[in-house]
Coordinates of C-alpha atoms in Angstrom, one line a residue:
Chain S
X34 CA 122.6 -86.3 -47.0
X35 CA 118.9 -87.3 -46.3
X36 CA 117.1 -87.2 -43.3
X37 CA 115.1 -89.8 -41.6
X38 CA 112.7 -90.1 -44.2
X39 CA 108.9 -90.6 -43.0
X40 CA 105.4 -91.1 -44.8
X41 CA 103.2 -90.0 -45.0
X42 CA 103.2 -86.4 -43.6
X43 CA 99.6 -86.7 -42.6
X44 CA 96.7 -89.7 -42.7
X45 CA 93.2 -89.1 -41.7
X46 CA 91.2 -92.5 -41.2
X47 CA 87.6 -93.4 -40.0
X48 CA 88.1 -95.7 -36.0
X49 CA 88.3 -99.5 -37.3
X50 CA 90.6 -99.0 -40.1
X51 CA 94.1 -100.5 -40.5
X52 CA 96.7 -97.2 -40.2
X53 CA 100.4 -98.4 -41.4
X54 CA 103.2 -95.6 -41.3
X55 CA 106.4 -95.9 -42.8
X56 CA 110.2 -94.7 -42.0
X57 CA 113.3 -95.0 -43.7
X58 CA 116.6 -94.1 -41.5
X59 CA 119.8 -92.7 -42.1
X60 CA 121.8 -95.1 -43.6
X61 CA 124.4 -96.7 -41.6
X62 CA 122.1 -95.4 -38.4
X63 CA 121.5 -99.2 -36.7
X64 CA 119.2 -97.8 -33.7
X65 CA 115.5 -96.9 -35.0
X66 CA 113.0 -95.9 -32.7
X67 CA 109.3 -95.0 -32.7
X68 CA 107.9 -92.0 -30.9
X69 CA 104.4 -91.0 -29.9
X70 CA 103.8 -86.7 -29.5
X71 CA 100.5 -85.6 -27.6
X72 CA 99.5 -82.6 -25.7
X73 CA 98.3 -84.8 -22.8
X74 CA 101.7 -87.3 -22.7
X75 CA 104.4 -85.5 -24.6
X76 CA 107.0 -87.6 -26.0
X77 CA 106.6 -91.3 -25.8
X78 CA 109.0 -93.6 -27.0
X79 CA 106.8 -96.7 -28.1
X80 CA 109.5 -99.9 -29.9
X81 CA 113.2 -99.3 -30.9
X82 CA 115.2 -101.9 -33.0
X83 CA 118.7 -102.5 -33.0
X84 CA 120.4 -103.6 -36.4
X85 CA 116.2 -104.6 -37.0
X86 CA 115.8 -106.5 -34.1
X87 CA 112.9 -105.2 -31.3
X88 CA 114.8 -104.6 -28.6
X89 CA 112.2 -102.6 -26.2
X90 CA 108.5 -102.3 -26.5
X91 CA 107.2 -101.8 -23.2
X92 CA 106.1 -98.4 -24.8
X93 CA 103.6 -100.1 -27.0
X94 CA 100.6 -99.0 -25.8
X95 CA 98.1 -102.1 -27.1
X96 CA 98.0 -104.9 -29.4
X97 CA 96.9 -103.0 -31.8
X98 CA 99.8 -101.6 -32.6
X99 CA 102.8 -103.4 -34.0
X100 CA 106.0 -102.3 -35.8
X101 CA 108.5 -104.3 -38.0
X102 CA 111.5 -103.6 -39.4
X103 CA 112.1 -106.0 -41.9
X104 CA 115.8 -104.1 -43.3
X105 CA 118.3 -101.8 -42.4
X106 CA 116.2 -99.0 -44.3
X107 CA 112.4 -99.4 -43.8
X108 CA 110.3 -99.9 -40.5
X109 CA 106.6 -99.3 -40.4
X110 CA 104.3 -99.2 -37.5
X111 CA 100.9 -100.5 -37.6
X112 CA 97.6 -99.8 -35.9
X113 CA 95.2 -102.3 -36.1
X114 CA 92.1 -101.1 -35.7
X115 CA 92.7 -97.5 -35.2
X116 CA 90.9 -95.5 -32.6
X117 CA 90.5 -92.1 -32.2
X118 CA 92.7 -91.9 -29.0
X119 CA 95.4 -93.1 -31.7
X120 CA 95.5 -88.9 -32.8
X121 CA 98.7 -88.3 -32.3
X122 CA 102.0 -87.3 -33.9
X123 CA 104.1 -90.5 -34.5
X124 CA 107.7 -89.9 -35.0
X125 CA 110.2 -92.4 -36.8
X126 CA 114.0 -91.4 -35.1
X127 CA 117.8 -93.1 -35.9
X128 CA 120.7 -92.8 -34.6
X129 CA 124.1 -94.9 -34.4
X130 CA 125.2 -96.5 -31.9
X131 CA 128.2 -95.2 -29.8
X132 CA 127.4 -92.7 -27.1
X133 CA 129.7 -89.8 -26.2
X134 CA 130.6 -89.2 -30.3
X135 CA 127.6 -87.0 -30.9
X136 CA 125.7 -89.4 -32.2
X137 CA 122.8 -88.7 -31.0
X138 CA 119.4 -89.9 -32.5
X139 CA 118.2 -88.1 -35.5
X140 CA 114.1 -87.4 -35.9
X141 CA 112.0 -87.6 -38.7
X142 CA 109.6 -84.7 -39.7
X143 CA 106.7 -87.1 -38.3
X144 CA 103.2 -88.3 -39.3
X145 CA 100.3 -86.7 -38.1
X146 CA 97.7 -89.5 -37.4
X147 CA 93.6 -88.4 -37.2
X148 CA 91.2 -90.7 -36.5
X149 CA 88.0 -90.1 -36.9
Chain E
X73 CA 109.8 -95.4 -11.4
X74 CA 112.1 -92.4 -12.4
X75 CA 110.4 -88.8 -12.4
X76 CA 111.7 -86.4 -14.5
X77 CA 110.0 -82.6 -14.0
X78 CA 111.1 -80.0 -16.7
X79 CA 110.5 -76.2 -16.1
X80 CA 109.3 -73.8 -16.2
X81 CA 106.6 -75.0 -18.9
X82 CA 106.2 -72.2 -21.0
X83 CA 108.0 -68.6 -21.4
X84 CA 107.5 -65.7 -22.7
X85 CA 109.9 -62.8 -22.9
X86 CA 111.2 -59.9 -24.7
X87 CA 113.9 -60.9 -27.9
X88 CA 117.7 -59.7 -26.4
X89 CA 117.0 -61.3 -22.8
X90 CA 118.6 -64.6 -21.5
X91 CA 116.5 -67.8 -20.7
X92 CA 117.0 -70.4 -18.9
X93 CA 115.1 -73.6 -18.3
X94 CA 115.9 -76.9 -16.3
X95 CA 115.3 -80.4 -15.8
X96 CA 115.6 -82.3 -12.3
X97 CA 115.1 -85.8 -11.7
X98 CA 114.9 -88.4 -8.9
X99 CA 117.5 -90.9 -11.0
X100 CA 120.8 -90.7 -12.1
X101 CA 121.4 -90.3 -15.5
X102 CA 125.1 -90.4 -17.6
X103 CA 124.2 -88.7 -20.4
X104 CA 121.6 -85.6 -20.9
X105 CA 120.4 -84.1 -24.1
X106 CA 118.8 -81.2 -25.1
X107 CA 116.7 -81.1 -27.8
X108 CA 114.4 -78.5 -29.8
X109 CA 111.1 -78.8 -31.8
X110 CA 109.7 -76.1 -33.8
X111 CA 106.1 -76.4 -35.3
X112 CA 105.3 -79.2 -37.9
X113 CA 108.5 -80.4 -37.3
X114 CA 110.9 -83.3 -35.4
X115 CA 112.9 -82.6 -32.4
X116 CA 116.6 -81.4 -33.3
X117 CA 119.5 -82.2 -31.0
X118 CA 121.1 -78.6 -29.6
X119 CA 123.6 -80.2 -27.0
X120 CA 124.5 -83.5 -25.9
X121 CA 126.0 -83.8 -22.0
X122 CA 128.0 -87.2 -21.4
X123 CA 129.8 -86.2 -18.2
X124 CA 129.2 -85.1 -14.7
X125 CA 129.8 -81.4 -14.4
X126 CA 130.5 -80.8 -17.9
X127 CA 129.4 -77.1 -19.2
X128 CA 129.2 -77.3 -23.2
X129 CA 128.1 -74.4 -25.3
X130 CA 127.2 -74.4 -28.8
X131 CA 126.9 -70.7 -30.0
X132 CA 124.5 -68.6 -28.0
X133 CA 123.3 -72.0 -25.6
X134 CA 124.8 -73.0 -22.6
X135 CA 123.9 -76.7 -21.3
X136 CA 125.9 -78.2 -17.9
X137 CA 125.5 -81.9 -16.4
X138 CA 124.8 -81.5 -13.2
X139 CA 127.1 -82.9 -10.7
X140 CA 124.7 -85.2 -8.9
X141 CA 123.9 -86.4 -12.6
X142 CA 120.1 -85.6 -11.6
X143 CA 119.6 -82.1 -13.4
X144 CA 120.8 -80.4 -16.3
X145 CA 119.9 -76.8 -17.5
X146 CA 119.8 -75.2 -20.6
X147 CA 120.7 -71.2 -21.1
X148 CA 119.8 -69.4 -24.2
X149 CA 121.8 -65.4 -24.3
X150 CA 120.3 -62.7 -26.5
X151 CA 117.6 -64.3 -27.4
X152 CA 116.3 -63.8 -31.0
X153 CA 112.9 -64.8 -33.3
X154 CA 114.0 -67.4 -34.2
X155 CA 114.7 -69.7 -30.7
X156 CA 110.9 -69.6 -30.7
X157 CA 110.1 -73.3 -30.4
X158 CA 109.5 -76.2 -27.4
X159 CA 112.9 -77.4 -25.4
X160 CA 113.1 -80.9 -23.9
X161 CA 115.4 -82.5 -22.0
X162 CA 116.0 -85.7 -22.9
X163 CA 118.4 -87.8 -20.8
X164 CA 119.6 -91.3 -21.1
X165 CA 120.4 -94.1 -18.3
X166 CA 122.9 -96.2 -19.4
X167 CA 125.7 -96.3 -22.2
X168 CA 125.1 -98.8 -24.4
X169 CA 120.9 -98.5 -23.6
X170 CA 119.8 -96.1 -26.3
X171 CA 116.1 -95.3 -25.1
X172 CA 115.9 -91.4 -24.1
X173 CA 113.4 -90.2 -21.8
X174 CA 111.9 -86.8 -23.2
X175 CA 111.2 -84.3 -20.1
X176 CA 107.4 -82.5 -20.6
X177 CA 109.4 -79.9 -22.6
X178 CA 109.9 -76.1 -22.4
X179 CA 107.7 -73.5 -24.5
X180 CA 109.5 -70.5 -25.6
X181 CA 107.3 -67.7 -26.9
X182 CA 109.0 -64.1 -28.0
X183 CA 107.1 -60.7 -27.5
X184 CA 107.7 -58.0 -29.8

């Protein structure tokens, strides 16, 4: 069975330029969340969708960024323009939706996003 | 807003001893998770905690609720190469709210 399926595994971009990154769940998972990983802030949870629909996104840090998930199996997160502060690892997580069965939320491998 | 302080930050110890790390908070919580990361990787789930006071193990890790459903901690026996890696803590509010707060996470570093 695959995992939370993310791309791309790295991106390097010049400060202005449009950065999208991609994720495709577990299917049947209807809970898809988007992470942010830096040494400064740790973990940061930034949107999560519920069967495709935005539910939080108080994490979002800016406009800049956005995220969609147009189907059950692909979300992307855009930034738009990047900045360097955007250097992070953004992670694309899933999970299904009934608490206290172990389904906890699954974690893709991650994107690591440099701006330059 | 909530505060949630994981520690120690980083360890480093000898492989064969125990370790144990914690997380404490000023909310409640009803459900803590434990997660590790190893490098160029996502975070894995390890133990999952859904009720007060509830001690779950899962091979050599240990996890408990704690009974004020404001801490959790997380035992690791016999440690070997291989539970080299970050922790977190990663607990939840409400049932039916999916969004996880990660704690500032736990390094484990092995001597030889």
């Amino acid at each position: 069975d695959a995992g939370v399926i993310q791309s791309p595994r790295h991106e390097v971009t010049e400060m202005g330029q449009e950065v999208t990154l991609r994720c495709k769940p577990i299917s049947g998972h209807d809970y898809l969340f988007w992470y942010r990983q830096t040494m400064m802030r740790g973990l940061e949870l930034l949107i999560y969708f519920n069967n495709n629909v935005p539910i939080d996104d108080s994490g979002m840090p800016e406009d800049r960024f956005s995220a969609k998930m147009p189907n059950a199996s692909f979300s992307t997160l855009k930034i738009q323009p990047s900045e360097p502060r955007d250097s992070a690892v953004y992670f694309c997580a899933s999970s299904v939706g009934k608490t206290g069965t172990g389904t906890e939320a699954f974690f893709g491998q991650g994107t690591r996003l440099t701006v330059v | 807003g909530q505060q949630l302080n994981q520690s120690p930050q980083s360890m480093f110890i000898q492989e064969g001893e125990d370790v144990s790390m914690n997380c404490t908070s000023s909310s409640i919580f009803n459900t803590w998770l434990w997660y590790k990361q190893d490098p160029g990787e996502g975070p894995v789930l390890l133990i999952a905690l859904y009720k007060a006071g509830e001690l779950t193990s899962n091979g050599r890790l240990t996890a408990q609720f704690g009974i004020t459903r404001k801490d959790s901690f997380l035992n690791i026996s016999a440690s070997i190469p291989s539970d080299v890696g970050i922790y977190f803590c990663a607990p939840r509010a409400n049932f039916g709210n999916e969004k996880l707060t990660f704690g500032t996470g736990t390094r484990l570093t092995i001597i030889p």
